[in-house]
mmCIF file with all atom_site columns, C-alpha atoms and ligand atoms in Angstrom:
data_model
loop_
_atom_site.group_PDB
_atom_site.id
_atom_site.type_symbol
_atom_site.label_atom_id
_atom_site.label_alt_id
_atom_site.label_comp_id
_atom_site.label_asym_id
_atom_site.label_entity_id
_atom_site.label_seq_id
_atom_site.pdbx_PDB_ins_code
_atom_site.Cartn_x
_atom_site.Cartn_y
_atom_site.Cartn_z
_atom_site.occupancy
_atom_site.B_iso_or_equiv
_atom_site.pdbx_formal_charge
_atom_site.auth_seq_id
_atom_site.auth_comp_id
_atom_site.auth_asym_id
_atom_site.auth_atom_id
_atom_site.pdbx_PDB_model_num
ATOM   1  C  CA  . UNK A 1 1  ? 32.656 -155.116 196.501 1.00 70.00 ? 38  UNK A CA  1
ATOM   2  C  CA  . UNK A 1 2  ? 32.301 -158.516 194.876 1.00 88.00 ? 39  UNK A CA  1
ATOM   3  C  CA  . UNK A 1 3  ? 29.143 -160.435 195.597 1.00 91.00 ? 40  UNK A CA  1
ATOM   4  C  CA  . UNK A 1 4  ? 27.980 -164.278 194.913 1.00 92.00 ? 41  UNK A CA  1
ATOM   5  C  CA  . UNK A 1 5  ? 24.548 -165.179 193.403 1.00 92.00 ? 42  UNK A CA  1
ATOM   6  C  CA  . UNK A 1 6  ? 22.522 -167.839 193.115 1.00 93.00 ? 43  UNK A CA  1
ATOM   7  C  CA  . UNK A 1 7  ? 20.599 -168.169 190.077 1.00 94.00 ? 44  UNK A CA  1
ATOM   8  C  CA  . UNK A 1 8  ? 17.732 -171.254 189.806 1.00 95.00 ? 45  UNK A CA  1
ATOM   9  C  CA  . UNK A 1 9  ? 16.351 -172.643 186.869 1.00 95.00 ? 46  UNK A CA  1
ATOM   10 C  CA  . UNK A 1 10 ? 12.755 -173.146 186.193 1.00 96.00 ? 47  UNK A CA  1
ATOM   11 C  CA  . UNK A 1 11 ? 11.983 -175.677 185.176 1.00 95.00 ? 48  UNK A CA  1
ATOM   12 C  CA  . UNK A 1 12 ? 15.543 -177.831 185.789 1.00 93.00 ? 49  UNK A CA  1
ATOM   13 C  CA  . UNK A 1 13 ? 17.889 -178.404 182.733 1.00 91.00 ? 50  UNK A CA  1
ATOM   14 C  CA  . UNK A 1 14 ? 18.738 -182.208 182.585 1.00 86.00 ? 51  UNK A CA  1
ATOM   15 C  CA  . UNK A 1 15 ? 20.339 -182.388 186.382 1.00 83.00 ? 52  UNK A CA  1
ATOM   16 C  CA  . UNK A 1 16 ? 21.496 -178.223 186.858 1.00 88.00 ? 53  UNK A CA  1
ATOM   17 C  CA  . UNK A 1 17 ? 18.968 -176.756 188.878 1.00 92.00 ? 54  UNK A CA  1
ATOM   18 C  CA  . UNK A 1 18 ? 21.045 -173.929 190.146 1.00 92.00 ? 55  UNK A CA  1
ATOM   19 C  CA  . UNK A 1 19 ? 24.110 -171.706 188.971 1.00 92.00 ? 56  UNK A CA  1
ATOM   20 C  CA  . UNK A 1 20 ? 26.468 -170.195 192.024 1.00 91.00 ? 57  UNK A CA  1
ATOM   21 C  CA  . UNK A 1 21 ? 28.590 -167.676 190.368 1.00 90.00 ? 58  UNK A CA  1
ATOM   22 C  CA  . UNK A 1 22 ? 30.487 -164.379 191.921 1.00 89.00 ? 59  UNK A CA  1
ATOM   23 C  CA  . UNK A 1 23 ? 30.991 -160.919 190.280 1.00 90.00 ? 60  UNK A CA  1
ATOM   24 C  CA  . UNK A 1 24 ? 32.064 -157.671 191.024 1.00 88.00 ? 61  UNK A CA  1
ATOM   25 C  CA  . UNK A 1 25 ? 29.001 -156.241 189.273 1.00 85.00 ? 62  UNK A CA  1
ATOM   26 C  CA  . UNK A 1 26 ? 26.029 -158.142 189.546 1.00 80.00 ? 63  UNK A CA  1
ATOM   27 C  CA  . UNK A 1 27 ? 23.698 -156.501 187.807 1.00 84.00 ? 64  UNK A CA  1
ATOM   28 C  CA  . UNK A 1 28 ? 26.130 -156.350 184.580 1.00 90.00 ? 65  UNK A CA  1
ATOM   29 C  CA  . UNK A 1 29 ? 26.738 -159.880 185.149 1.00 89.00 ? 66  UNK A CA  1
ATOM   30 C  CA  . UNK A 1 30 ? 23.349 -160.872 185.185 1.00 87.00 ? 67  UNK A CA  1
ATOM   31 C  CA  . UNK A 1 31 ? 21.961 -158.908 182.085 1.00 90.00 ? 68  UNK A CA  1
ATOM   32 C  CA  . UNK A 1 32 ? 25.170 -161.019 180.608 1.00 92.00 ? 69  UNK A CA  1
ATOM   33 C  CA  . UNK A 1 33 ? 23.713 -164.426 181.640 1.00 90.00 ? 70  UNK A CA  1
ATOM   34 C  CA  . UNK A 1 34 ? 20.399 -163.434 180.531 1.00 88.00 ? 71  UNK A CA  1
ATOM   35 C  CA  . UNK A 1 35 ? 21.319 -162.160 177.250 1.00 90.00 ? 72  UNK A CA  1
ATOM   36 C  CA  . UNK A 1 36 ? 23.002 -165.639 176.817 1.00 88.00 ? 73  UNK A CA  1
ATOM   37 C  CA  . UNK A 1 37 ? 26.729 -164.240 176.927 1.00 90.00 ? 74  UNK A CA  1
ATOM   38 C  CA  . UNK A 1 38 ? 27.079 -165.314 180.673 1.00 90.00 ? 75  UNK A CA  1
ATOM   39 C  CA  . UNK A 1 39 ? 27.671 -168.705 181.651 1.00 92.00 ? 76  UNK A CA  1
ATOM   40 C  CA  . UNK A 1 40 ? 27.479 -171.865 178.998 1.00 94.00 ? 77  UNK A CA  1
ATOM   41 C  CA  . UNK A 1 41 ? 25.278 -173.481 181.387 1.00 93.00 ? 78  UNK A CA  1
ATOM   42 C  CA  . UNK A 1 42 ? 22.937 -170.216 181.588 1.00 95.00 ? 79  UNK A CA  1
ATOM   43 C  CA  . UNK A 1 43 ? 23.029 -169.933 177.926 1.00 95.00 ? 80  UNK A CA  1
ATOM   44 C  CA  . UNK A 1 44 ? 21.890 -173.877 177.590 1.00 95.00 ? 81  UNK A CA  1
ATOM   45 C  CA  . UNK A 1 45 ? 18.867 -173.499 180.047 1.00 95.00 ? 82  UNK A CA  1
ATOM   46 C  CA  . UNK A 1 46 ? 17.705 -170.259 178.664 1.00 95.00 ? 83  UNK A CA  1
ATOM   47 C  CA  . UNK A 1 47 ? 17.929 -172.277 174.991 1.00 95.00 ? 84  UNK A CA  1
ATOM   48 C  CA  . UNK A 1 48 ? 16.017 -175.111 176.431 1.00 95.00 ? 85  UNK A CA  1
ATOM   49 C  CA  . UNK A 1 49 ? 13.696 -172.950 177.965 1.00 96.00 ? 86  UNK A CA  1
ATOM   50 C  CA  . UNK A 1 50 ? 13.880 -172.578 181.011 1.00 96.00 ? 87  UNK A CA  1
ATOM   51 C  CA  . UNK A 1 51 ? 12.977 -169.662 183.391 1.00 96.00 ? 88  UNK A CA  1
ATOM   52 C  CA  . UNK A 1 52 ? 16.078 -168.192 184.995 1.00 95.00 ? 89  UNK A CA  1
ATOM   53 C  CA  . UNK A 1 53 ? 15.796 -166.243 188.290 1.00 94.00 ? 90  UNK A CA  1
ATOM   54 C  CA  . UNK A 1 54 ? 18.494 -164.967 190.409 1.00 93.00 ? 91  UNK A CA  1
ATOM   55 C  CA  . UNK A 1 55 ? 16.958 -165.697 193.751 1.00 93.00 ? 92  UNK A CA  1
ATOM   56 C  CA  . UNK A 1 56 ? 19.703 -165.200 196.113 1.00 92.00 ? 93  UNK A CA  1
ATOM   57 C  CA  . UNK A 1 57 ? 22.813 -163.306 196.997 1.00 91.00 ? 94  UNK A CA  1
ATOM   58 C  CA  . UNK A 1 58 ? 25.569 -162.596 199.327 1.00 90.00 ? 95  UNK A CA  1
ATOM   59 C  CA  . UNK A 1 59 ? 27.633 -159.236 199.672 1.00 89.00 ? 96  UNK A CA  1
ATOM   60 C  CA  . UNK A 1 60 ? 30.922 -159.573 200.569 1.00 84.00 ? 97  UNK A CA  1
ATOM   61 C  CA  . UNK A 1 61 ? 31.454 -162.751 198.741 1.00 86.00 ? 98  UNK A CA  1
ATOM   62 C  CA  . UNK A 1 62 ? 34.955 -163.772 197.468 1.00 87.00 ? 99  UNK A CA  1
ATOM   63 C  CA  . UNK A 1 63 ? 36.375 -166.540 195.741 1.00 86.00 ? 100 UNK A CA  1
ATOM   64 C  CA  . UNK A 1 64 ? 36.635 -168.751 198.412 1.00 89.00 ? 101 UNK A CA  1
ATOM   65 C  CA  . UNK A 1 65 ? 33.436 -168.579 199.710 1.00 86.00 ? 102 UNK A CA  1
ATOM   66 C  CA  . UNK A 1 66 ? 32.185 -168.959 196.265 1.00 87.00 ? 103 UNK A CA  1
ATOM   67 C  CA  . UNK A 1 67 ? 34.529 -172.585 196.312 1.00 87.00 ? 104 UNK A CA  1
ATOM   68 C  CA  . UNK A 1 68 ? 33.206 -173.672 199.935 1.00 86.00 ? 105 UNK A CA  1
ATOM   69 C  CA  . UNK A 1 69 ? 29.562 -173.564 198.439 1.00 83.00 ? 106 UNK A CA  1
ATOM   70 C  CA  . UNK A 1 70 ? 30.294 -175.005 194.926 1.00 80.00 ? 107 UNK A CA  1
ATOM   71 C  CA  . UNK A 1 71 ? 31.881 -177.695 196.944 1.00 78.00 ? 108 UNK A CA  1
ATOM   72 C  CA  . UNK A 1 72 ? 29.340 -178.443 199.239 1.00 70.00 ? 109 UNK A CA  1
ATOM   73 C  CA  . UNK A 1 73 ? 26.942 -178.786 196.200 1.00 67.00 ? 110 UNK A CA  1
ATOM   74 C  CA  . UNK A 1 74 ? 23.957 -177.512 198.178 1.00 64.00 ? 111 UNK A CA  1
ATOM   75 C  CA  . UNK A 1 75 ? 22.343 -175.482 195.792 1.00 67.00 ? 112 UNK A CA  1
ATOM   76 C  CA  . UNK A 1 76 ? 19.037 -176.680 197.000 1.00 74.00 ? 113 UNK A CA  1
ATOM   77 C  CA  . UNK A 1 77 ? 19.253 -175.768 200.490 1.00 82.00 ? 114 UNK A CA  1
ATOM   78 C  CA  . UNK A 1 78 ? 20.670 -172.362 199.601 1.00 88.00 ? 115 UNK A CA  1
ATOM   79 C  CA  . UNK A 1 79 ? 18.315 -171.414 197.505 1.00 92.00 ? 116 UNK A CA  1
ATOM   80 C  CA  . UNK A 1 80 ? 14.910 -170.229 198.783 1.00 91.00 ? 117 UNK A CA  1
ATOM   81 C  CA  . UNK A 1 81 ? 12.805 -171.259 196.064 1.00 92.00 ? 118 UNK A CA  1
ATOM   82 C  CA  . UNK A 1 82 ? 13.883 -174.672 196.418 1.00 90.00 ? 119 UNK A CA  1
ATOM   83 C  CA  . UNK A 1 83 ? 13.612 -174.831 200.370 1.00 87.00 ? 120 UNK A CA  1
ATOM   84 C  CA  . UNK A 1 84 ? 11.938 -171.950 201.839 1.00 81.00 ? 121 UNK A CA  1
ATOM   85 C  CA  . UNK A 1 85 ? 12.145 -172.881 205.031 1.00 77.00 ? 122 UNK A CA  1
ATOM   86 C  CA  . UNK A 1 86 ? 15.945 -173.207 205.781 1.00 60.00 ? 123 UNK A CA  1
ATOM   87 C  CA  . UNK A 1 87 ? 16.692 -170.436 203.303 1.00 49.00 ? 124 UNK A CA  1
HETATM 88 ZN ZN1 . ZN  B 2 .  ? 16.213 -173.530 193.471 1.00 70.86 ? 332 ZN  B ZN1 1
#
């Protein structure tokens, strides 16, 4: 019962707008992110300031899901803060 997640940084740090990560446990993984013991690029925008929101997810994710989006670098689109119409 893994699941992906978007998380999107406001405002941007330097050119990362948007963190796609997948966990079995998200809302574990997100108290880690928040608490600065997630992700090094979580940990930077929360030091720089920025606002961190997980604003979307998707049950059922798995690994290579999790590579098709990464690869397709459409954070943007996905996310529905960004681009509330096509999210
Ligand atoms: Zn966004």
């Amino acid at each position: 019962m893994a699941i992906l997640y978007l998380l999107h940084f406001e405002p941007p740090l330097r050119h990362a707008r948007h963190y796609l990560g997948y966990t079995a446990d998200s809302r574990r993984r997100l108290q880690q992110h928040l608490s600065g013991h997630g992700s090094p690029l979580v940990r930077a925008a929360l030091a720089a300031g920025c606002t961190v929101t997980l604003v979307r997810t998707w049950p059922n994710g798995t690994r290579t899901l999790e590579r098709k989006l990464k690869n397709r670098k459409h954070g943007p689109r996905l996310c529905p803060i960004c681009n509330p119409r096509h999210a």
